[in-house]
Amino acid sequence: MKSYRDELLFNIPARRGFVNITHLVEDCLKKSGIQEGIVLVNAMHITASVFINDDESGLHQDYEKWLEKLAPHDPTSQYLHNRTGEDNGDAHLKRQIMGREVVVAITNGQLDFGTWEQIFYGEFDGRRKKRVLVKIIGE
Ligand code: ZN
């Protein structure tokens, strides 16, 4: 069995944002040389997500609206977490619902997606460096 590990680096210039990282994961898969196996992609921070859905701009705006309804950033005083002096209580909750990681099957050296599936990085407390782990196992 072969294994491959890599980290993707992000520094989103705004507090929140969504980035299609499918091509970056495909680059890792090519470098790994693995033809059959599994890839795990996970955010290495508790205020960012990795998730799979459609690459459609309306959908990303809908996520933004929906997440702000569920866990509005303001007023920051509404979150007990922010009593630590932070202002990212909402970002922890947004990360929780959008998820930590995805796992995708690898078949014939390709990501074996369902219809319209793409991999996204979701940032909820940006303007600083963040990492995403890519771990591929197989043969
Ligand atoms: Zn925090």
Coordinates of N, CA, C and O and ligand atoms in Angstrom, one line a residue:
M1 N 0.8 -1.2 0.0 CA 0.0 0.0 0.0 C 0.9 1.3 0.0 O 1.8 1.3 0.7
K2 N 0.5 2.2 -0.8 CA 1.2 3.5 -0.9 C 0.5 4.5 0.0 O -0.8 4.4 0.1
S3 N 1.2 5.5 0.5 CA 0.5 6.6 1.1 C 1.2 7.9 0.8 O 2.4 8.0 0.4
Y4 N 0.4 9.0 0.8 CA 0.9 10.3 0.4 C 0.2 11.3 1.3 O -0.9 11.3 1.6
R5 N 1.0 12.3 1.7 CA 0.5 13.4 2.6 C 1.0 14.7 2.1 O 2.1 14.9 1.6
D6 N 0.0 15.7 2.1 CA 0.4 17.0 1.6 C -0.5 18.0 2.4 O -1.5 17.6 3.0
E7 N -0.1 19.3 2.4 CA -0.9 20.3 3.1 C -1.2 21.4 2.0 O -0.3 21.8 1.3
L8 N -2.4 21.9 2.0 CA -2.8 23.0 1.2 C -2.9 24.2 2.1 O -3.4 24.1 3.2
L9 N -2.3 25.4 1.6 CA -2.3 26.6 2.4 C -3.3 27.6 1.9 O -3.4 27.8 0.7
F10 N -4.0 28.3 2.8 CA -4.9 29.3 2.5 C -4.7 30.5 3.4 O -4.3 30.4 4.5
N11 N -5.0 31.7 2.8 CA -5.0 32.9 3.6 C -6.1 33.8 2.9 O -5.8 34.7 2.1
I12 N -7.4 33.5 3.3 CA -8.5 34.2 2.7 C -8.6 35.6 3.2 O -8.5 35.9 4.4
P13 N -8.6 36.6 2.3 CA -8.5 38.0 2.7 C -9.7 38.6 3.4 O -9.7 39.7 3.9
A14 N -10.8 37.8 3.5 CA -12.0 38.2 4.2 C -12.3 37.3 5.4 O -11.6 36.3 5.5
R15 N -13.2 37.7 6.2 CA -13.6 36.8 7.3 C -14.1 35.5 6.8 O -13.8 34.4 7.4
R16 N -15.0 35.5 5.8 CA -15.6 34.3 5.3 C -15.4 34.1 3.8 O -15.3 35.2 3.1
G17 N -15.3 32.9 3.3 CA -15.2 32.7 1.9 C -15.3 31.2 1.6 O -15.0 30.4 2.4
F18 N -15.6 30.9 0.3 CA -15.6 29.5 -0.1 C -14.7 29.4 -1.4 O -14.7 30.3 -2.2
V19 N -13.9 28.3 -1.4 CA -12.9 28.2 -2.5 C -13.0 26.7 -3.0 O -13.0 25.8 -2.2
N20 N -13.2 26.6 -4.3 CA -13.2 25.3 -4.9 C -11.7 24.7 -4.9 O -10.8 25.3 -5.6
I21 N -11.5 23.7 -4.2 CA -10.1 23.1 -4.1 C -10.0 21.8 -4.8 O -9.0 21.1 -4.7
T22 N -11.0 21.5 -5.7 CA -10.9 20.2 -6.4 C -9.6 20.0 -7.2 O -9.0 18.9 -7.1
H23 N -9.2 21.0 -7.9 CA -8.0 20.9 -8.8 C -6.8 20.7 -7.9 O -5.8 20.0 -8.3
L24 N -6.8 21.3 -6.7 CA -5.6 21.1 -5.8 C -5.5 19.7 -5.3 O -4.4 19.1 -5.2
V25 N -6.7 19.1 -5.0 CA -6.7 17.7 -4.5 C -6.3 16.8 -5.7 O -5.6 15.8 -5.5
E26 N -6.8 17.1 -6.9 CA -6.4 16.3 -8.1 C -4.9 16.4 -8.3 O -4.3 15.4 -8.7
D27 N -4.3 17.6 -8.1 CA -2.8 17.7 -8.2 C -2.1 16.7 -7.3 O -1.1 16.1 -7.6
C28 N -2.6 16.7 -6.0 CA -2.0 15.8 -5.0 C -2.2 14.3 -5.4 O -1.2 13.5 -5.3
L29 N -3.3 14.0 -6.0 CA -3.6 12.6 -6.4 C -2.6 12.3 -7.5 O -2.0 11.2 -7.5
K30 N -2.4 13.2 -8.5 CA -1.4 12.9 -9.6 C 0.0 12.7 -9.0 O 0.7 11.7 -9.4
K31 N 0.4 13.5 -8.0 CA 1.7 13.4 -7.4 C 1.9 12.1 -6.7 O 2.9 11.5 -6.7
S32 N 0.8 11.6 -6.1 CA 0.8 10.4 -5.3 C 1.0 9.1 -6.2 O 1.5 8.1 -5.7
G33 N 0.6 9.2 -7.4 CA 0.6 8.1 -8.3 C -0.3 6.9 -7.9 O -0.3 5.9 -8.5
I34 N -1.2 7.2 -7.0 CA -2.2 6.2 -6.5 C -3.3 6.1 -7.5 O -3.9 7.1 -8.0
Q35 N -3.7 4.8 -7.9 CA -4.7 4.6 -8.9 C -6.0 4.1 -8.3 O -7.1 4.4 -8.8
E36 N -5.9 3.4 -7.2 CA -7.1 2.8 -6.5 C -6.9 3.1 -5.0 O -5.9 2.7 -4.4
G37 N -7.9 3.7 -4.4 CA -7.8 4.0 -2.9 C -8.8 5.0 -2.4 O -9.9 5.1 -3.0
I38 N -8.3 5.8 -1.4 CA -9.2 6.7 -0.7 C -8.4 8.0 -0.5 O -7.2 7.9 -0.1
V39 N -9.0 9.2 -0.7 CA -8.4 10.4 -0.2 C -9.2 11.1 0.9 O -10.5 11.1 0.7
L40 N -8.5 11.5 1.9 CA -9.1 12.2 3.0 C -8.7 13.7 2.9 O -7.5 13.9 2.7
V41 N -9.6 14.6 2.9 CA -9.2 16.1 2.9 C -9.9 16.7 4.1 O -11.1 16.7 4.2
N42 N -9.1 17.2 5.0 CA -9.7 17.9 6.2 C -9.0 19.2 6.6 O -7.8 19.4 6.4
A43 N -9.9 20.1 7.0 CA -9.4 21.4 7.6 C -8.7 21.1 8.8 O -9.1 20.3 9.7
M44 N -7.5 21.8 9.0 CA -6.7 21.6 10.2 C -7.0 22.7 11.2 O -6.1 23.0 12.1
H45 N -8.1 23.4 11.1 CA -8.5 24.5 12.0 C -9.9 24.3 12.4 O -10.7 23.9 11.6
I46 N -10.3 24.8 13.6 CA -11.7 24.6 14.1 C -12.6 25.7 13.7 O -13.7 25.8 14.2
T47 N -12.2 26.6 12.8 CA -13.0 27.6 12.3 C -13.0 27.6 10.7 O -13.3 28.6 10.1
A48 N -12.7 26.4 10.2 CA -12.8 26.3 8.7 C -13.3 24.9 8.4 O -13.2 24.0 9.2
S49 N -13.9 24.7 7.2 CA -14.5 23.4 6.8 C -14.0 23.0 5.5 O -13.5 23.8 4.7
V50 N -14.1 21.7 5.3 CA -14.0 21.1 3.9 C -15.3 20.3 3.7 O -15.7 19.5 4.5
F51 N -15.9 20.6 2.5 CA -17.2 19.9 2.2 C -17.3 19.7 0.7 O -16.5 20.3 -0.1
I52 N -18.3 18.9 0.4 CA -18.5 18.6 -1.0 C -19.9 19.1 -1.4 O -20.9 18.8 -0.6
N53 N -20.0 19.8 -2.5 CA -21.3 20.2 -3.0 C -21.1 20.7 -4.5 O -20.0 20.5 -5.0
D54 N -22.1 21.4 -5.0 CA -22.1 21.9 -6.4 C -21.3 23.2 -6.4 O -21.3 24.0 -5.5
D55 N -20.6 23.5 -7.5 CA -19.9 24.7 -7.7 C -20.8 25.7 -8.4 O -20.8 25.9 -9.6
E56 N -21.7 26.4 -7.6 CA -22.7 27.2 -8.2 C -22.8 28.5 -7.3 O -22.9 28.4 -6.1
S57 N -22.6 29.7 -7.9 CA -22.4 30.9 -7.1 C -23.6 31.2 -6.3 O -23.5 31.6 -5.1
G58 N -24.8 31.0 -6.8 CA -26.1 31.2 -6.0 C -26.1 30.4 -4.7 O -26.5 30.8 -3.7
L59 N -25.6 29.1 -4.9 CA -25.6 28.2 -3.7 C -24.6 28.7 -2.6 O -25.0 28.7 -1.4
H60 N -23.5 29.3 -3.0 CA -22.6 29.8 -2.0 C -23.1 31.0 -1.3 O -22.9 31.2 -0.1
Q61 N -23.9 31.8 -2.0 CA -24.5 33.0 -1.4 C -25.6 32.5 -0.4 O -25.8 33.0 0.6
D62 N -26.3 31.4 -0.8 CA -27.3 30.8 0.0 C -26.7 30.3 1.3 O -27.3 30.4 2.4
Y63 N -25.6 29.6 1.2 CA -24.9 29.1 2.4 C -24.5 30.3 3.3 O -24.7 30.2 4.5
E64 N -24.0 31.3 2.7 CA -23.6 32.5 3.5 C -24.8 33.1 4.3 O -24.7 33.3 5.5
K65 N -25.9 33.2 3.6 CA -27.2 33.7 4.3 C -27.7 32.8 5.4 O -28.0 33.2 6.5
W66 N -27.7 31.5 5.0 CA -28.2 30.5 6.0 C -27.3 30.4 7.2 O -27.8 30.4 8.3
L67 N -26.0 30.4 7.0 CA -25.1 30.3 8.1 C -25.2 31.5 9.0 O -25.1 31.5 10.3
E68 N -25.4 32.7 8.4 CA -25.5 33.9 9.2 C -26.8 34.0 10.0 O -26.9 34.6 11.0
K69 N -27.8 33.3 9.4 CA -29.1 33.2 10.2 C -28.9 32.2 11.4 O -29.4 32.5 12.5
L70 N -28.2 31.1 11.2 CA -28.0 30.1 12.2 C -27.1 30.7 13.3 O -27.3 30.4 14.5
A71 N -26.0 31.3 12.9 CA -25.0 31.8 13.9 C -24.5 33.1 13.4 O -23.4 33.2 12.8
P72 N -25.2 34.2 13.6 CA -24.8 35.5 13.2 C -23.5 35.9 13.8 O -23.3 35.6 15.0
H73 N -22.6 36.6 13.1 CA -21.4 37.0 13.7 C -21.6 38.1 14.7 O -21.0 38.0 15.8
D74 N -22.5 39.0 14.4 CA -22.8 40.1 15.4 C -24.2 39.9 16.1 O -25.1 39.4 15.4
P75 N -24.4 40.3 17.3 CA -23.3 40.9 18.1 C -22.4 39.8 18.7 O -22.9 38.8 19.1
T76 N -21.1 40.1 18.7 CA -20.2 39.1 19.2 C -20.4 38.7 20.6 O -20.0 37.7 21.1
S77 N -21.0 39.6 21.4 CA -21.2 39.4 22.8 C -22.2 38.3 23.1 O -22.3 37.9 24.2
Q78 N -23.0 37.8 22.1 CA -23.9 36.8 22.3 C -23.3 35.4 22.5 O -24.0 34.5 22.9
Y79 N -22.0 35.3 22.2 CA -21.3 34.0 22.4 C -20.5 33.9 23.6 O -19.6 34.8 23.8
L80 N -20.7 32.9 24.5 CA -19.9 32.7 25.7 C -18.5 32.5 25.3 O -17.6 33.0 26.0
H81 N -18.2 31.9 24.2 CA -16.9 31.6 23.7 C -16.1 32.9 23.6 O -14.9 32.9 23.8
N82 N -16.7 34.0 23.2 CA -16.0 35.2 23.0 C -15.6 35.9 24.3 O -14.9 36.9 24.2
R83 N -16.1 35.4 25.4 CA -15.6 36.0 26.7 C -14.1 35.7 26.9 O -13.5 36.3 27.8
T84 N -13.5 34.8 26.1 CA -12.1 34.5 26.1 C -11.3 35.7 25.5 O -10.1 35.7 25.5
G85 N -12.1 36.7 24.9 CA -11.4 37.8 24.2 C -11.4 37.6 22.7 O -11.0 38.5 22.0
E86 N -11.9 36.4 22.2 CA -12.0 36.2 20.8 C -13.3 36.8 20.2 O -14.1 37.2 21.0
D87 N -13.4 36.8 18.9 CA -14.6 37.2 18.3 C -15.1 36.2 17.3 O -15.9 36.6 16.4
N88 N -14.7 35.0 17.4 CA -15.0 34.0 16.4 C -16.0 32.9 16.9 O -15.9 31.8 16.3
G89 N -16.8 33.2 17.9 CA -17.7 32.2 18.4 C -18.6 31.6 17.3 O -18.9 30.4 17.2
D90 N -19.0 32.5 16.4 CA -19.9 32.1 15.3 C -19.1 31.2 14.3 O -19.7 30.2 13.8
A91 N -17.8 31.4 14.2 CA -17.1 30.6 13.2 C -16.9 29.2 13.6 O -17.0 28.3 12.8
H92 N -16.8 28.9 15.0 CA -16.8 27.6 15.5 C -18.1 26.8 15.1 O -18.1 25.7 14.7
L93 N -19.2 27.5 15.3 CA -20.5 26.9 15.0 C -20.7 26.6 13.5 O -21.2 25.6 13.1
K94 N -20.3 27.6 12.7 CA -20.4 27.5 11.2 C -19.6 26.3 10.8 O -20.0 25.5 9.9
R95 N -18.3 26.2 11.3 CA -17.5 25.0 11.0 C -18.2 23.7 11.3 O -18.1 22.7 10.6
Q96 N -18.8 23.7 12.5 CA -19.4 22.4 13.0 C -20.5 21.9 12.0 O -20.5 20.8 11.6
I97 N -21.3 22.8 11.5 CA -22.4 22.4 10.6 C -21.9 22.1 9.2 O -22.5 21.3 8.5
M98 N -20.9 22.8 8.7 CA -20.4 22.6 7.4 C -19.3 21.4 7.3 O -19.0 21.0 6.2
G99 N -18.9 21.0 8.5 CA -18.1 19.8 8.5 C -16.6 20.0 8.5 O -16.1 21.0 8.2
R100 N -15.9 19.0 9.0 CA -14.4 19.0 9.1 C -13.7 18.5 7.9 O -12.7 19.0 7.4
E101 N -14.3 17.4 7.3 CA -13.5 16.6 6.3 C -14.4 16.0 5.2 O -15.6 15.9 5.4
V102 N -13.8 15.6 4.1 CA -14.5 14.7 3.2 C -13.5 13.6 2.8 O -12.3 13.6 3.0
V103 N -14.2 12.5 2.4 CA -13.5 11.3 1.9 C -14.0 11.0 0.5 O -15.2 11.0 0.4
V104 N -13.1 10.8 -0.4 CA -13.5 10.5 -1.8 C -12.8 9.3 -2.3 O -11.6 9.1 -2.0
A105 N -13.5 8.4 -2.9 CA -12.9 7.2 -3.5 C -12.1 7.6 -4.7 O -12.4 8.6 -5.4
I106 N -11.0 6.8 -4.9 CA -10.1 7.0 -6.1 C -10.3 5.8 -7.0 O -10.0 4.6 -6.5
T107 N -10.7 6.0 -8.2 CA -10.8 4.9 -9.2 C -10.1 5.2 -10.5 O -10.3 6.3 -11.0
N108 N -9.3 4.3 -10.9 CA -8.5 4.6 -12.2 C -7.8 5.9 -12.1 O -7.7 6.7 -13.1
G109 N -7.2 6.3 -10.9 CA -6.4 7.5 -10.8 C -7.2 8.8 -10.8 O -6.6 9.9 -10.9
Q110 N -8.6 8.7 -10.7 CA -9.4 9.9 -10.7 C -10.3 9.9 -9.4 O -10.6 8.9 -8.8
L111 N -10.6 11.1 -9.0 CA -11.6 11.3 -7.9 C -13.0 10.8 -8.4 O -13.4 11.2 -9.5
D112 N -13.5 9.8 -7.7 CA -14.8 9.1 -8.2 C -16.0 9.8 -7.6 O -16.6 9.4 -6.7
F113 N -16.3 11.0 -8.2 CA -17.4 11.9 -7.7 C -18.7 11.4 -8.1 O -18.9 10.8 -9.2
G114 N -19.8 11.8 -7.4 CA -21.1 11.8 -7.8 C -21.4 13.0 -8.7 O -20.5 13.9 -8.9
T115 N -22.6 13.1 -9.3 CA -22.9 14.1 -10.2 C -22.8 15.5 -9.6 O -23.3 15.8 -8.5
W116 N -22.1 16.4 -10.3 CA -21.8 17.8 -9.9 C -21.0 18.0 -8.6 O -20.7 19.1 -8.2
E117 N -20.5 16.9 -8.1 CA -19.7 17.0 -6.8 C -18.4 17.7 -7.0 O -17.6 17.3 -8.0
Q118 N -18.0 18.7 -6.2 CA -16.8 19.3 -6.1 C -16.4 19.5 -4.7 O -17.2 19.5 -3.8
I119 N -15.1 19.7 -4.4 CA -14.6 19.8 -3.0 C -14.3 21.3 -2.7 O -13.7 22.0 -3.6
F120 N -14.8 21.8 -1.6 CA -14.6 23.2 -1.2 C -14.0 23.3 0.1 O -14.2 22.5 1.0
Y121 N -13.2 24.4 0.2 CA -12.7 24.9 1.5 C -13.7 26.0 1.9 O -14.0 26.9 1.2
G122 N -14.2 25.9 3.1 CA -15.0 27.0 3.7 C -14.3 27.7 4.8 O -13.9 27.1 5.8
E123 N -14.1 29.0 4.7 CA -13.5 29.8 5.7 C -14.5 30.6 6.5 O -15.4 31.2 5.9
F124 N -14.4 30.6 7.8 CA -15.3 31.3 8.7 C -14.6 32.3 9.6 O -15.3 33.0 10.4
D125 N -13.3 32.3 9.6 CA -12.6 33.2 10.4 C -11.2 33.5 9.7 O -10.2 33.0 10.2
G126 N -11.3 34.2 8.6 CA -10.1 34.3 7.7 C -9.1 35.4 8.1 O -9.0 35.8 9.2
R127 N -8.4 35.9 7.1 CA -7.4 36.9 7.2 C -6.2 36.4 8.0 O -5.6 37.2 8.7
R128 N -6.0 35.1 8.0 CA -4.8 34.5 8.6 C -4.5 33.2 7.9 O -5.4 32.6 7.2
K129 N -3.3 32.7 8.1 CA -2.9 31.4 7.4 C -3.7 30.2 8.0 O -3.8 30.1 9.2
K130 N -4.2 29.4 7.1 CA -4.8 28.1 7.5 C -4.3 27.0 6.6 O -3.9 27.2 5.5
R131 N -4.5 25.8 7.1 CA -4.0 24.6 6.4 C -5.1 23.6 6.2 O -6.0 23.4 7.1
V132 N -5.0 22.8 5.2 CA -5.8 21.7 4.9 C -5.0 20.5 4.6 O -4.0 20.5 3.8
L133 N -5.3 19.4 5.3 CA -4.5 18.1 5.1 C -5.1 17.3 4.0 O -6.3 17.2 3.9
V134 N -4.2 16.8 3.1 CA -4.6 15.8 2.1 C -3.9 14.5 2.4 O -2.6 14.5 2.4
K135 N -4.6 13.4 2.7 CA -3.9 12.1 2.9 C -4.6 11.1 2.0 O -5.8 11.0 1.9
I136 N -3.7 10.5 1.2 CA -4.1 9.5 0.2 C -3.5 8.2 0.5 O -2.3 8.1 0.7
I137 N -4.4 7.1 0.5 CA -3.8 5.8 0.7 C -4.4 4.9 -0.4 O -5.6 5.1 -0.8
G138 N -3.6 3.9 -0.8 CA -4.1 3.0 -1.8 C -2.9 2.4 -2.5 O -1.8 2.3 -2.0
E139 N -3.2 2.0 -3.8 CA -2.1 1.4 -4.6 C -2.2 1.8 -6.0 O -3.3 2.3 -6.5
Ligands
ZN1 ZN -12.4 30.7 18.9

